[in-house]
Coordinates of C-alpha atoms in Angstrom, one line a residue:
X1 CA 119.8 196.6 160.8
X2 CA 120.8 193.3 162.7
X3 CA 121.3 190.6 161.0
X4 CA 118.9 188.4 163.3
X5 CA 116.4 190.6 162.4
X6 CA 117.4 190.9 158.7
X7 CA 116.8 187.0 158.7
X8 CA 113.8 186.8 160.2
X9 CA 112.0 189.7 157.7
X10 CA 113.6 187.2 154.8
X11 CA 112.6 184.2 156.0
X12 CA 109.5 185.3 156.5
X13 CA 108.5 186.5 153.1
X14 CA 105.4 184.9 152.7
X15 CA 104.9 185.2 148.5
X16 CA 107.9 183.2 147.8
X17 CA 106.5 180.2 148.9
X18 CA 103.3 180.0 146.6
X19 CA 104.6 180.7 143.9
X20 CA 107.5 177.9 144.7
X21 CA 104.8 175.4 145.0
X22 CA 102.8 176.7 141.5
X23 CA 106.7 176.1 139.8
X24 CA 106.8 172.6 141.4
X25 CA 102.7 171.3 140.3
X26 CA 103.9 172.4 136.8
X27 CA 106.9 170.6 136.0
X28 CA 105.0 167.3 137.6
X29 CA 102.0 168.3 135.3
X30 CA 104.5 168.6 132.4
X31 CA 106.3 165.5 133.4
X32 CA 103.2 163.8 133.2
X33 CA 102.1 165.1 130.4
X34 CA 105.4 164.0 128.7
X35 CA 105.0 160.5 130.3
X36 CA 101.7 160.2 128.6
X37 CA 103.0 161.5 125.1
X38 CA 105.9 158.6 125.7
X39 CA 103.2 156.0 126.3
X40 CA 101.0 156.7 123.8
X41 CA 103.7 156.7 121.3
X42 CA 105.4 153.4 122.4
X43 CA 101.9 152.2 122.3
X44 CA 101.4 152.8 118.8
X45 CA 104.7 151.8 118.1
X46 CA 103.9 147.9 119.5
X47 CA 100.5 148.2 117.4
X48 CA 102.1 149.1 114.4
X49 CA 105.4 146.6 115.1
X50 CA 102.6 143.6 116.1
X51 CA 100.5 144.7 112.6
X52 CA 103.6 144.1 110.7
X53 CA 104.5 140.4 112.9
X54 CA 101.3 139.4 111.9
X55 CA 101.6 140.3 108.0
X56 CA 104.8 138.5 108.2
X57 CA 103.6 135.4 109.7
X58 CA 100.7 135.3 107.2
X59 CA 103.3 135.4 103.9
X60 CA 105.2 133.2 105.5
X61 CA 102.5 130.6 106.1
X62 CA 101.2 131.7 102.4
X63 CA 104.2 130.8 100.7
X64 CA 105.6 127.9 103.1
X65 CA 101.9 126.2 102.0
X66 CA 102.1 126.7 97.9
X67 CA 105.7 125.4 98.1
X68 CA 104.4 121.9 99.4
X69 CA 103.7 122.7 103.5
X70 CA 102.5 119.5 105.0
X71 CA 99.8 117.4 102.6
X72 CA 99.4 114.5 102.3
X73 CA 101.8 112.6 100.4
X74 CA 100.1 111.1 96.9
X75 CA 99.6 107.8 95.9
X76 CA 102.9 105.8 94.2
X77 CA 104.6 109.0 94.8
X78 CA 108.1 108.3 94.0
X79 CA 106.9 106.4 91.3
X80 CA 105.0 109.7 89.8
X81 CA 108.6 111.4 90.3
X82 CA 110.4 109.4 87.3
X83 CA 107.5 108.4 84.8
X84 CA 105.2 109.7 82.5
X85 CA 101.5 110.3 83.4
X86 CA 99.5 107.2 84.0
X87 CA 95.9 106.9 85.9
X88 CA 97.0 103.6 87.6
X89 CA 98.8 105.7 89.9
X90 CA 95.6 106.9 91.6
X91 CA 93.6 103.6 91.7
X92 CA 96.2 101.3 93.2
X93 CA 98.7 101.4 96.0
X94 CA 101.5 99.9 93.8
X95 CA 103.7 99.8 97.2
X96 CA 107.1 100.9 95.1
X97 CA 110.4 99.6 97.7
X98 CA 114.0 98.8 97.2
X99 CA 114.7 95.3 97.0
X100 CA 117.3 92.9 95.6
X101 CA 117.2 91.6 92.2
X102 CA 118.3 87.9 92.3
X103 CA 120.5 88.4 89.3
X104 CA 122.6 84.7 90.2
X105 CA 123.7 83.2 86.7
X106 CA 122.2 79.9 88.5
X107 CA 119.9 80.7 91.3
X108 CA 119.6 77.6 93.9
X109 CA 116.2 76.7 94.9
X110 CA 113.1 77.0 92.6
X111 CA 113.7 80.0 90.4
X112 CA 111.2 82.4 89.4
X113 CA 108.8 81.3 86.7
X114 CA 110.1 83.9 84.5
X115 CA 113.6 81.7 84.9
X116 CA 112.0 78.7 84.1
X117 CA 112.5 76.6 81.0
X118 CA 108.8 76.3 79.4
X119 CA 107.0 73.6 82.0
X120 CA 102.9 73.4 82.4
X121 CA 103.2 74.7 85.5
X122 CA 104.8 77.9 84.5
X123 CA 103.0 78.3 81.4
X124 CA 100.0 78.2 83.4
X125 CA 101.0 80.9 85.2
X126 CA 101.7 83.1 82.3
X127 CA 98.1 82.1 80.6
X128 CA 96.0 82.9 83.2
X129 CA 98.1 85.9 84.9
X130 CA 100.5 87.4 82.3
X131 CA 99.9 86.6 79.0
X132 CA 96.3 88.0 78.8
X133 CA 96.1 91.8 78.1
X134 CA 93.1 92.7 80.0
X135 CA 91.2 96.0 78.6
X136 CA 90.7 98.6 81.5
X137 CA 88.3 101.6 81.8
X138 CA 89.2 104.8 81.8
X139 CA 87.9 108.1 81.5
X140 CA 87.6 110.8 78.3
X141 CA 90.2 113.2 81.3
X142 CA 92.6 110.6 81.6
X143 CA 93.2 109.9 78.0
X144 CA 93.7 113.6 77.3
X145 CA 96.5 113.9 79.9
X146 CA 98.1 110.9 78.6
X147 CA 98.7 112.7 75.2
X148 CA 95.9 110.7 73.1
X149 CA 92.5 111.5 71.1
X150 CA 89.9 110.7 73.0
X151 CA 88.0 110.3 69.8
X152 CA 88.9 107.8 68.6
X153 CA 89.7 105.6 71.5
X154 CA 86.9 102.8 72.1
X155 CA 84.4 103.6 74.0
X156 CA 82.9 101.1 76.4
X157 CA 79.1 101.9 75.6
X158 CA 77.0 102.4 79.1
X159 CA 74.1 100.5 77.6
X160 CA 76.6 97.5 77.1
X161 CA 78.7 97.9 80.0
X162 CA 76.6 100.0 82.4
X163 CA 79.9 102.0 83.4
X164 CA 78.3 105.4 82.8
X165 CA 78.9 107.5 79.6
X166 CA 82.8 108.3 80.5
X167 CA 84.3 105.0 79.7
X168 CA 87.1 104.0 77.5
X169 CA 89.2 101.0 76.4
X170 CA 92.9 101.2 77.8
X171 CA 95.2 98.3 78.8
X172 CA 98.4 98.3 81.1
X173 CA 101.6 98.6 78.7
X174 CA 103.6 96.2 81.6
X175 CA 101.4 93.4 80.7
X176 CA 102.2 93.4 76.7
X177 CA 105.7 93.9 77.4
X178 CA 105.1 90.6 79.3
X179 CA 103.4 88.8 76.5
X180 CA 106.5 89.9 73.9
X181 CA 108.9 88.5 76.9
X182 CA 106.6 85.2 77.1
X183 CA 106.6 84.6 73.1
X184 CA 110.8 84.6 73.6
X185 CA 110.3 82.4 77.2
X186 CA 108.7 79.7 75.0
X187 CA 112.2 79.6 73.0
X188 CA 114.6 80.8 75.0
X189 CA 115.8 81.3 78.6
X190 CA 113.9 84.5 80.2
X191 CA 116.3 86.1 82.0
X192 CA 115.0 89.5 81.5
X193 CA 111.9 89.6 83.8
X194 CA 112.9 91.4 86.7
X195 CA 113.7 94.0 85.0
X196 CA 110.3 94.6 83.7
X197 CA 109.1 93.7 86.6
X198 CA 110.3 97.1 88.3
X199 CA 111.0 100.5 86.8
X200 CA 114.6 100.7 84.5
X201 CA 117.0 102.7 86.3
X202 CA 120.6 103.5 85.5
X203 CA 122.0 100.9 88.6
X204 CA 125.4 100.3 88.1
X205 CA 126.2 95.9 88.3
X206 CA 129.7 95.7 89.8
X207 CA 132.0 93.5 88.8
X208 CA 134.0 91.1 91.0
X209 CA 136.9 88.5 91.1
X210 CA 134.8 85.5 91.3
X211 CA 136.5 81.8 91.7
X212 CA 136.2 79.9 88.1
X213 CA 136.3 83.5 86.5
X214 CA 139.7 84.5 84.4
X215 CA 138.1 88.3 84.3
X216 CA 135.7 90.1 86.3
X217 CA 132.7 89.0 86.8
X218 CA 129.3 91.2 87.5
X219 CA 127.3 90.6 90.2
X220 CA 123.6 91.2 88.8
X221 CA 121.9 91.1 92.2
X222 CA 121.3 94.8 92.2
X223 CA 118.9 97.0 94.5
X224 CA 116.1 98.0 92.1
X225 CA 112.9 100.4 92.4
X226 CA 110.6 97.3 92.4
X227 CA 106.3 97.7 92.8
X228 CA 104.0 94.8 94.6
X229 CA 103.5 92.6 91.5
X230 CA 101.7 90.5 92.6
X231 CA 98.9 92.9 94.0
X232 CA 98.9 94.4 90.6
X233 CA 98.3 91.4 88.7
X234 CA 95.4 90.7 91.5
X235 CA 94.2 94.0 90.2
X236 CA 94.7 93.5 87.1
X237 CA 92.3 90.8 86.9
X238 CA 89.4 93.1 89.4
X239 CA 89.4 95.9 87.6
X240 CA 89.3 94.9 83.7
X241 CA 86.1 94.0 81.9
X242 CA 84.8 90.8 81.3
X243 CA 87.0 89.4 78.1
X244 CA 84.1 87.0 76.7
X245 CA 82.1 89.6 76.3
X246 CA 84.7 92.5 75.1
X247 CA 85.5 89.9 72.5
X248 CA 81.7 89.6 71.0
X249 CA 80.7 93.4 71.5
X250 CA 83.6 95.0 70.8
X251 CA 83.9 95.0 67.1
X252 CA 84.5 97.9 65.1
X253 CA 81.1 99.8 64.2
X254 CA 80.7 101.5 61.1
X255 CA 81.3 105.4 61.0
X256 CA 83.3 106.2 64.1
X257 CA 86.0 108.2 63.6
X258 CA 89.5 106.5 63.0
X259 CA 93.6 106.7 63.5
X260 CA 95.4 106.1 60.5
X261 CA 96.8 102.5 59.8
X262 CA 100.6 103.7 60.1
X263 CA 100.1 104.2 64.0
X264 CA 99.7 100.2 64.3
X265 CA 101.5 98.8 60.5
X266 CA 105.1 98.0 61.5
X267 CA 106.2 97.3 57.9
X268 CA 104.4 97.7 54.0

């Protein structure tokens, strides 16, 4: 047989190109198949990886918000940071700053009243703004979280006082400390005010060479943790009851319920 015509009966074999073309459709059908196995897996794969982003987020939210995310800051709050529980904190801006103590042995100008030698002018001052201890009202909650017994703290009576049935007697501590300092003013030289003025702190007062000094001398103009004074006293005065009237109605009635005398007594 020739080899052209041994070609030609080969190339011509019809059955071999059918089944060619059934081998092809199959391993694209497969391949697609595949491909659509791939993307539904990859697809659940981003579902499951987006699931898990968004649990992630949330406890990270959760716990960034209970560890103090961003509130508002409270009222006097470095003040709250280094003292004992006091509702004054939430009724007045007390404005707490930084500033310089005037701690000069002999200050130039007009001193501070609390520097003054008794005069009527100062003593005035302390009357009417200082040396009065002004009762304030506050509430049966507040006396509990201060550590006291609510029953027997005065109560300011809401047919007296017309301050509803959740009123008690209290008075700023700041303002008796002032009244001790004033009794000691009226004899001696009160140096000691701007310290009670703003919060004790452990500042540290240098000492310097200073000319006319053998030996070191401090330097008591220190930066203290000072509040606005002067607003509080203006508050003082607003929010305290009248002190005619606390005076005349405000004397002890029979069977209330009683501390005992050592919590006051300081001696036999």
């Amino acid at each position: 047989m020739e080899a052209s015509s041994l070609y030609k009966r080969w190339s011509g074999y019809i059955p071999i190109l059918p089944y060619s073309t059934d081998v092809a459709g199959a391993k694209e059908e497969q391949a697609r198949d595949e491909g659509n196995d791939a993307g539904t897996r990859r697809s659940k794969t981003s579902v499951w990886l987006t699931a898990v982003n968004v649990v992630l987020f949330l406890l990270t939210a959760t716990m960034w918000y209970l560890q103090g995310g961003p509130r508002t800051k409270a009222l006097n709050a470095a003040l709250r940071e280094t003292s004992s529980y006091t509702p004054i904190f939430d009724m007045i801006d007390l404005e707490p700053s930084i500033k310089k103590i005037n701690g000069t042995v002999k200050p130039a100008g007009q001193p501070s009243i609390a520097r003054q030698f008794p005069n009527a002018a100062a003593d005035e001052r302390w009357e009417e703004d200082i040396e009065l201890i002004r009762p304030i009202p506050v509430t049966r909650e507040h006396i509990i979280k201060m550590g006291k017994n609510p029953d027997t703290v005065a109560k300011l009576e809401d047919h007296i006082w017309g301050l509803g049935d959740n009123a008690y007697v209290a008075a700023l501590d700041l303002f008796h400390n002032l009244h001790c300092l004033n009794s000691l003013r009226q004899a001696a030289y009160g140096n000691y005010y701007n310290q009670t003025m703003g919060t004790n702190n452990l500042n540290l007062v240098t000492r310097h060479w200073t000319e006319g000094a053998e030996y070191p001398f401090p330097d008591f103009s220190i930066n203290a943790h000072c509040i606005n004074f002067d607003k509080l006293v203006k508050w003082h005065k607003e929010a305290s009851v009248d002190m005619e009237k606390y005076v005349e109605v405000m004397r002890k009635p029979k069977g209330v319920k009683e501390e005992p005398a050592e919590t006051w007594q300081t001696g036999p």
